[in-house]
Short mmCIF file of C-alpha atoms in Angstrom, two decimals:
data_model
loop_
_atom_site.label_atom_id
_atom_site.label_comp_id
_atom_site.label_asym_id
_atom_site.label_seq_id
_atom_site.Cartn_x
_atom_site.Cartn_y
_atom_site.Cartn_z
CA TRP P 1 28.88 2.47 -1.12
CA ASP P 2 31.14 0.36 -3.24
CA LEU P 3 28.83 -2.60 -3.83
CA SER P 4 31.64 -5.09 -4.42
CA SER P 5 33.56 -4.30 -1.20
CA GLY P 6 30.86 -2.76 0.97
CA ALA P 7 33.07 0.27 1.66
CA VAL P 8 31.62 3.77 1.98
CA LEU P 9 32.81 5.80 -1.01
CA ARG P 10 31.93 9.22 0.37
CA PRO P 11 29.57 10.36 3.06
CA PHE P 12 28.08 13.82 2.72
CA ALA P 13 25.95 15.86 5.04
CA VAL P 14 22.29 16.33 4.25
CA GLU P 15 20.74 19.08 6.34
CA ALA P 16 17.19 17.71 6.33
CA ARG P 17 17.01 15.10 9.07
CA ASP P 18 13.82 13.40 8.01
CA LEU P 19 14.33 12.24 4.44
CA THR P 20 11.22 10.53 3.10
CA ALA P 21 12.27 9.39 -0.36
CA LEU P 22 15.45 8.99 -2.37
CA ARG P 23 16.11 8.25 -6.05
CA VAL P 24 19.11 8.35 -8.36
CA THR P 25 18.93 9.65 -11.93
CA PRO P 26 19.38 7.00 -14.65
CA ASP P 27 22.88 8.27 -15.46
CA GLY P 28 23.92 7.62 -11.82
CA LYS P 29 25.24 11.16 -11.32
CA VAL P 30 22.53 12.83 -9.24
CA ALA P 31 20.59 11.77 -6.15
CA ILE P 32 17.20 13.35 -5.51
CA SER P 33 15.89 13.50 -1.95
CA THR P 34 12.64 14.67 -0.37
CA SER P 35 11.85 15.43 3.22
CA MET P 36 9.08 15.96 5.73
CA THR P 37 9.46 19.72 5.12
CA GLY P 38 8.31 19.33 1.51
CA ALA P 39 11.75 20.16 0.09
CA VAL P 40 13.19 18.47 -3.00
CA ASP P 41 16.99 18.48 -3.23
CA ALA P 42 19.31 17.36 -6.03
CA TRP P 43 22.81 16.20 -5.01
CA ASP P 44 25.93 15.60 -7.08
CA LEU P 45 26.97 12.05 -6.16
CA GLU P 46 30.62 12.61 -7.06
CA SER P 47 31.23 15.71 -4.95
CA GLY P 48 28.30 15.64 -2.51
CA ALA P 49 27.41 19.21 -3.50
CA LEU P 50 23.82 20.40 -3.40
CA LEU P 51 22.98 21.21 -7.02
CA LYS P 52 19.53 22.67 -6.46
CA SER P 53 16.76 22.80 -3.93
CA PHE P 54 13.13 23.67 -4.40
CA GLN P 55 9.95 23.52 -2.39
CA GLY P 56 8.08 20.47 -3.61
CA SER P 57 5.02 20.54 -1.39
CA ARG P 58 3.17 22.33 1.35
CA ASP P 59 3.49 19.21 3.50
CA PHE P 60 5.28 15.86 3.86
CA ILE P 61 6.43 14.29 0.58
CA PHE P 62 6.08 10.52 0.64
CA ALA P 63 6.51 9.72 -3.05
CA LEU P 64 9.27 10.41 -5.54
CA ASP P 65 10.17 9.05 -8.96
CA VAL P 66 12.60 10.05 -11.73
CA SER P 67 11.72 9.61 -15.40
CA ARG P 68 13.73 7.17 -17.50
CA ASP P 69 15.43 10.05 -19.32
CA GLY P 70 16.31 11.74 -16.01
CA LYS P 71 14.69 15.03 -17.04
CA ARG P 72 11.46 14.94 -15.01
CA LEU P 73 10.43 14.16 -11.45
CA LEU P 74 7.20 13.16 -9.78
CA THR P 75 6.46 14.04 -6.17
CA GLY P 76 3.40 13.44 -4.04
CA GLY P 77 2.47 13.50 -0.41
CA ARG P 78 0.07 14.42 2.30
CA ASP P 79 -1.16 17.51 0.43
CA LYS P 80 -3.01 15.21 -2.04
CA GLN P 81 -1.13 16.50 -5.08
CA LEU P 82 0.89 14.72 -7.72
CA VAL P 83 3.45 17.19 -9.08
CA LEU P 84 5.41 16.79 -12.32
CA TRP P 85 8.70 18.72 -12.31
CA ASP P 86 11.36 19.67 -14.82
CA LEU P 87 14.52 18.58 -13.00
CA GLY P 88 16.80 20.93 -14.95
CA SER P 89 14.93 24.10 -14.07
CA GLY P 90 13.10 23.01 -10.90
CA LYS P 91 9.85 24.29 -12.41
CA GLN P 92 6.48 22.66 -11.88
CA LEU P 93 5.11 21.35 -15.18
CA LYS P 94 1.79 19.98 -13.90
CA VAL P 95 -0.05 19.74 -10.56
CA ILE P 96 -2.77 17.10 -10.30
CA ASP P 97 -5.27 17.03 -7.43
CA THR P 98 -5.52 13.34 -6.54
CA ARG P 99 -8.06 13.85 -3.70
CA ALA P 100 -6.03 11.41 -1.56
CA PRO P 101 -2.61 11.53 0.10
CA VAL P 102 -0.04 10.17 -2.37
CA MET P 103 1.95 7.31 -0.84
CA CYS P 104 3.70 6.32 -4.07
CA ALA P 105 4.14 7.91 -7.48
CA VAL P 106 5.52 5.96 -10.42
CA PHE P 107 6.16 7.00 -14.01
CA ALA P 108 4.70 4.62 -16.58
CA PRO P 109 7.52 3.25 -18.77
CA ASP P 110 6.55 5.49 -21.71
CA GLY P 111 6.53 8.59 -19.45
CA SER P 112 3.10 9.76 -20.58
CA SER P 113 1.26 8.79 -17.40
CA ALA P 114 1.88 8.16 -13.72
CA LEU P 115 0.42 5.87 -11.11
CA THR P 116 -0.39 7.07 -7.60
CA CYS P 117 -1.04 4.88 -4.56
CA ALA P 118 -3.08 5.80 -1.51
CA GLY P 119 -5.21 4.26 1.15
CA GLY P 120 -6.36 4.54 4.67
CA TRP P 121 -7.83 7.90 5.56
CA ASP P 122 -11.27 6.24 5.21
CA LEU P 123 -10.73 5.91 1.45
CA GLY P 124 -9.98 2.25 1.15
CA PRO P 125 -7.09 1.28 -1.11
CA VAL P 126 -6.60 3.41 -4.20
CA ALA P 127 -4.25 3.01 -7.18
CA GLN P 128 -4.91 5.46 -9.99
CA LEU P 129 -3.34 6.14 -13.38
CA TRP P 130 -3.11 9.81 -14.42
CA SER P 131 -2.35 11.48 -17.76
CA LEU P 132 0.67 13.74 -17.32
CA GLU P 133 -0.44 15.83 -20.30
CA THR P 134 -4.03 16.57 -19.28
CA GLY P 135 -4.03 15.74 -15.56
CA GLN P 136 -7.09 13.53 -16.05
CA LYS P 137 -7.56 10.24 -14.24
CA LEU P 138 -7.28 7.48 -16.84
CA ARG P 139 -8.03 4.42 -14.71
CA GLU P 140 -8.52 3.22 -11.18
CA PHE P 141 -7.24 -0.21 -10.20
CA VAL P 142 -9.42 -2.06 -7.67
CA GLY P 143 -9.69 -5.50 -6.19
CA TYR P 144 -8.09 -5.36 -2.76
CA PRO P 145 -9.73 -5.54 0.66
CA LYS P 146 -11.23 -2.23 1.83
CA SER P 147 -9.17 -2.34 5.04
CA ALA P 148 -5.87 -2.24 3.13
CA SER P 149 -3.75 0.67 1.90
CA VAL P 150 -1.88 0.58 -1.40
CA LYS P 151 1.71 1.38 -0.46
CA THR P 152 3.83 0.62 -3.48
CA ALA P 153 3.55 -0.34 -7.13
CA VAL P 154 5.79 -1.02 -10.09
CA PHE P 155 5.23 -1.30 -13.83
CA SER P 156 6.81 -4.05 -15.87
CA PRO P 157 9.54 -2.58 -18.10
CA ASP P 158 7.34 -2.91 -21.18
CA GLY P 159 4.36 -1.25 -19.44
CA THR P 160 1.98 -4.18 -19.96
CA ARG P 161 1.70 -5.14 -16.27
CA LEU P 162 1.33 -3.38 -12.97
CA VAL P 163 2.19 -5.03 -9.65
CA VAL P 164 0.74 -3.54 -6.47
CA SER P 165 1.36 -4.34 -2.81
CA VAL P 166 -0.93 -3.42 0.04
CA THR P 167 -0.42 -3.15 3.78
CA GLY P 168 -1.36 -6.00 6.05
CA MET P 169 -1.25 -8.62 3.30
CA SER P 170 1.34 -10.95 1.88
CA ASP P 171 -0.32 -10.89 -1.55
CA LEU P 172 0.76 -8.97 -4.63
CA PHE P 173 -1.92 -7.82 -7.04
CA VAL P 174 -1.08 -7.99 -10.74
CA PHE P 175 -3.05 -5.95 -13.27
#
């Protein structure tokens, strides 16, 4: 879309019907999409061409993020794995067993860690920070009602704050 006029710049066909997440690289040239099939696709936004496709999961992917430098991806989904990818090669760099379906995955501003969100599935709400180097859980953020699910989160640009939203509530939780 042209944001100033609202006109469609170029539609292009995406074969996967059930897209679950979409991000654009920081340079604005590539769109990354995920689907209920577990596929991860990279699209050239100028031409609409599929640049690469790789299997990102054994199951639905709910979560997707692109690093600030546009070189790495995070995916997560129903298979309870957070996966760190090299976008250029499509290779998995790290697979982390989160023990919970991943509803959101967010790079920390410095790129060294990632936050995952989960909830429901008899777990209660879960937001966890993971080291992308070691795969170890660094911290768990708590303080929401047990009946809620953590659905989305965002870091402040400087990485000093985390804001989390949960289902069924109008509150935001700031850590």
